[in-house]
mmCIF file of C-alpha atoms and ligand atoms in Angstrom:
data_model
loop_
_atom_site.group_PDB
_atom_site.id
_atom_site.type_symbol
_atom_site.label_atom_id
_atom_site.label_comp_id
_atom_site.label_asym_id
_atom_site.label_seq_id
_atom_site.Cartn_x
_atom_site.Cartn_y
_atom_site.Cartn_z
ATOM 1 C CA UNK H 254 3.747 -5.114 8.394
ATOM 2 C CA UNK H 255 4.427 -8.319 6.462
ATOM 3 C CA UNK H 256 0.861 -9.550 7.067
ATOM 4 C CA UNK H 257 -0.561 -6.250 5.812
ATOM 5 C CA UNK H 258 1.630 -6.522 2.731
ATOM 6 C CA UNK H 259 0.272 -10.015 2.038
ATOM 7 C CA UNK H 260 -3.193 -8.486 2.223
ATOM 8 C CA UNK H 261 -2.082 -5.759 -0.200
ATOM 9 C CA UNK H 262 -1.230 -8.396 -2.821
ATOM 10 C CA UNK H 263 -4.465 -10.309 -2.239
ATOM 11 C CA UNK H 264 -6.676 -7.224 -2.638
ATOM 12 C CA UNK H 265 -4.645 -5.836 -5.574
ATOM 13 C CA UNK H 266 -4.976 -9.221 -7.313
ATOM 14 C CA UNK H 267 -8.754 -8.834 -7.110
ATOM 15 C CA UNK H 268 -8.417 -5.557 -9.025
ATOM 16 C CA UNK H 269 -6.357 -7.123 -11.791
ATOM 17 C CA UNK H 270 -8.765 -10.057 -12.163
ATOM 18 C CA UNK H 271 -12.046 -8.165 -11.730
ATOM 19 C CA UNK H 272 -14.994 -8.370 -14.132
ATOM 20 C CA UNK H 273 -17.692 -5.784 -14.936
ATOM 21 C CA UNK H 274 -19.801 -7.509 -12.299
ATOM 22 C CA UNK H 275 -17.418 -7.149 -9.362
ATOM 23 C CA UNK H 276 -15.223 -4.155 -10.371
ATOM 24 C CA UNK H 277 -16.999 -1.752 -7.983
ATOM 25 C CA UNK H 278 -16.690 -4.191 -5.096
ATOM 26 C CA UNK H 279 -13.003 -4.861 -5.858
ATOM 27 C CA UNK H 280 -12.022 -1.174 -5.848
ATOM 28 C CA UNK H 281 -14.022 -0.547 -2.680
ATOM 29 C CA UNK H 282 -12.291 -3.423 -0.915
ATOM 30 C CA UNK H 283 -8.920 -2.161 -2.063
ATOM 31 C CA UNK H 284 -9.718 1.329 -0.810
ATOM 32 C CA UNK H 285 -10.590 -0.104 2.628
ATOM 33 C CA UNK H 286 -7.330 -2.040 2.673
ATOM 34 C CA UNK H 287 -5.306 1.028 1.589
ATOM 35 C CA UNK H 288 -6.875 3.238 4.266
ATOM 36 C CA UNK H 289 -5.980 0.895 7.131
ATOM 37 C CA UNK H 290 -2.581 -0.081 5.656
ATOM 38 C CA UNK H 291 -1.458 3.509 5.102
ATOM 39 C CA UNK H 292 -3.003 4.888 8.313
ATOM 40 C CA UNK H 293 -1.106 2.329 10.355
ATOM 41 C CA UNK H 294 2.248 3.194 8.778
ATOM 42 C CA UNK H 295 1.533 6.952 8.874
ATOM 43 C CA UNK H 296 0.813 6.672 12.583
ATOM 44 C CA UNK H 297 4.027 4.703 13.171
ATOM 45 C CA UNK H 298 6.014 7.365 11.302
ATOM 46 C CA UNK H 299 4.480 10.215 13.292
ATOM 47 C CA UNK H 300 4.618 8.606 16.736
ATOM 48 C CA UNK H 301 8.253 7.510 16.316
ATOM 49 C CA UNK H 302 9.346 10.776 14.624
ATOM 50 C CA UNK H 303 10.691 8.864 11.649
ATOM 51 C CA UNK H 304 12.969 11.483 10.032
ATOM 52 C CA UNK H 305 12.442 10.995 6.258
ATOM 53 C CA UNK H 306 8.678 10.519 6.562
ATOM 54 C CA UNK H 307 7.383 13.213 4.199
ATOM 55 C CA UNK H 308 8.015 11.377 0.954
ATOM 56 C CA UNK H 309 6.527 8.172 2.398
ATOM 57 C CA UNK H 310 3.395 10.011 3.608
ATOM 58 C CA UNK H 311 3.083 11.682 0.188
ATOM 59 C CA UNK H 312 3.217 8.361 -1.675
ATOM 60 C CA UNK H 313 0.461 6.919 0.496
ATOM 61 C CA UNK H 314 -1.707 9.999 -0.056
ATOM 62 C CA UNK H 315 -1.145 9.987 -3.834
ATOM 63 C CA UNK H 316 -2.054 6.302 -4.152
ATOM 64 C CA UNK H 317 -5.177 6.692 -2.052
ATOM 65 C CA UNK H 318 -6.227 9.723 -4.121
ATOM 66 C CA UNK H 319 -5.931 7.746 -7.374
ATOM 67 C CA UNK H 320 -7.821 4.789 -5.888
ATOM 68 C CA UNK H 321 -10.637 7.109 -4.775
ATOM 69 C CA UNK H 322 -10.833 8.738 -8.211
ATOM 70 C CA UNK H 323 -11.219 5.330 -9.854
ATOM 71 C CA UNK H 324 -13.805 4.270 -7.263
ATOM 72 C CA UNK H 325 -15.846 7.438 -7.937
ATOM 73 C CA UNK H 326 -15.626 6.996 -11.709
ATOM 74 C CA UNK H 327 -16.828 3.392 -11.418
ATOM 75 C CA UNK H 328 -19.655 4.391 -9.061
ATOM 76 C CA UNK H 329 -20.830 7.015 -11.562
ATOM 77 C CA UNK H 330 -20.649 4.637 -14.507
ATOM 78 C CA UNK H 331 -17.773 6.555 -16.134
ATOM 79 C CA UNK H 332 -15.255 3.717 -15.799
ATOM 80 C CA UNK H 333 -15.458 -0.054 -15.970
ATOM 81 C CA UNK H 334 -13.455 -3.170 -15.233
ATOM 82 C CA UNK H 335 -10.671 -2.219 -17.672
ATOM 83 C CA UNK H 336 -9.786 0.904 -15.654
ATOM 84 C CA UNK H 337 -9.919 -1.037 -12.376
ATOM 85 C CA UNK H 338 -7.619 -3.677 -13.879
ATOM 86 C CA UNK H 339 -5.261 -0.911 -15.043
ATOM 87 C CA UNK H 340 -4.931 0.629 -11.589
ATOM 88 C CA UNK H 341 -4.371 -2.881 -10.212
ATOM 89 C CA UNK H 342 -1.464 -3.364 -12.645
ATOM 90 C CA UNK H 343 -0.071 0.058 -11.731
ATOM 91 C CA UNK H 344 -0.254 -0.857 -8.029
ATOM 92 C CA UNK H 345 1.622 -4.115 -8.684
ATOM 93 C CA UNK H 346 4.358 -2.129 -10.433
ATOM 94 C CA UNK H 347 4.508 0.537 -7.726
ATOM 95 C CA UNK H 348 4.474 -1.625 -4.609
ATOM 96 C CA UNK H 349 7.778 -3.582 -4.664
ATOM 97 C CA UNK H 350 9.841 -0.369 -4.825
ATOM 98 C CA UNK H 351 7.741 1.235 -2.100
ATOM 99 C CA UNK H 352 8.071 -1.779 0.203
ATOM 100 C CA UNK H 353 11.797 -2.221 -0.507
ATOM 101 C CA UNK H 354 12.842 1.380 0.081
ATOM 102 C CA UNK H 355 10.257 3.202 2.175
ATOM 103 C CA UNK H 356 8.501 0.515 4.226
ATOM 104 C CA UNK H 357 11.703 -1.383 4.948
ATOM 105 C CA UNK H 358 13.400 1.833 6.117
ATOM 106 C CA UNK H 359 10.495 2.400 8.514
ATOM 107 C CA UNK H 360 10.671 -1.210 9.748
ATOM 108 C CA UNK H 361 14.427 -0.851 10.346
ATOM 109 C CA UNK H 362 13.877 2.425 12.218
ATOM 110 C CA UNK H 363 11.182 0.969 14.490
ATOM 111 C CA UNK H 364 13.154 -2.188 15.172
ATOM 112 C CA UNK H 365 16.191 -0.129 16.092
ATOM 113 C CA UNK H 366 14.097 1.944 18.507
ATOM 114 C CA UNK H 367 12.545 -1.149 20.099
ATOM 115 C CA UNK H 368 15.439 -3.595 20.096
ATOM 116 C CA UNK H 369 18.537 -1.464 19.669
ATOM 117 C CA UNK H 370 19.567 -3.151 16.418
ATOM 118 C CA UNK H 371 18.520 -3.361 12.785
ATOM 119 C CA UNK H 372 16.646 -6.395 11.463
ATOM 120 C CA UNK H 373 18.400 -8.684 9.021
ATOM 121 C CA UNK H 374 16.768 -9.090 5.633
ATOM 122 C CA UNK H 375 16.328 -12.568 4.233
ATOM 123 C CA UNK H 376 15.792 -12.781 0.489
ATOM 124 C CA UNK H 377 14.825 -15.791 -1.523
ATOM 125 C CA UNK H 378 16.848 -16.298 -4.686
ATOM 126 C CA UNK H 379 14.244 -16.507 -7.446
HETATM 127 FE FE1 LIG V 214 3.265 -0.842 3.532
HETATM 128 FE FE1 LIG V 215 4.239 2.479 3.033
#
């Protein structure tokens, strides 16, 4: 999960820094990342019967829907780099809360199932 989250930041950074030339490519790459990232977690939630999964599944679906709308608008020439940068900024604002509350709850649940105990969380003091 941590590796996938590193990839989230790398692909979202490409949205924020895109130009008119590579905006379409950046949003397509992010969509590909989001599909595999969210599908993996959705599958974990379903196969382990994670109890509070509905809100987590809904957030994934809502984000992917917005990403697809932006991708379509760019493909049809109705949106440019500024809109792609905007969704990138929105994703940067959304993700820390999602990872802290929803993804970490899923990680704790799966670790408890597999190892019988919860993981400890190490935080850097910034
Ligand atoms: Fe995640
Ligand atoms: Fe998630």
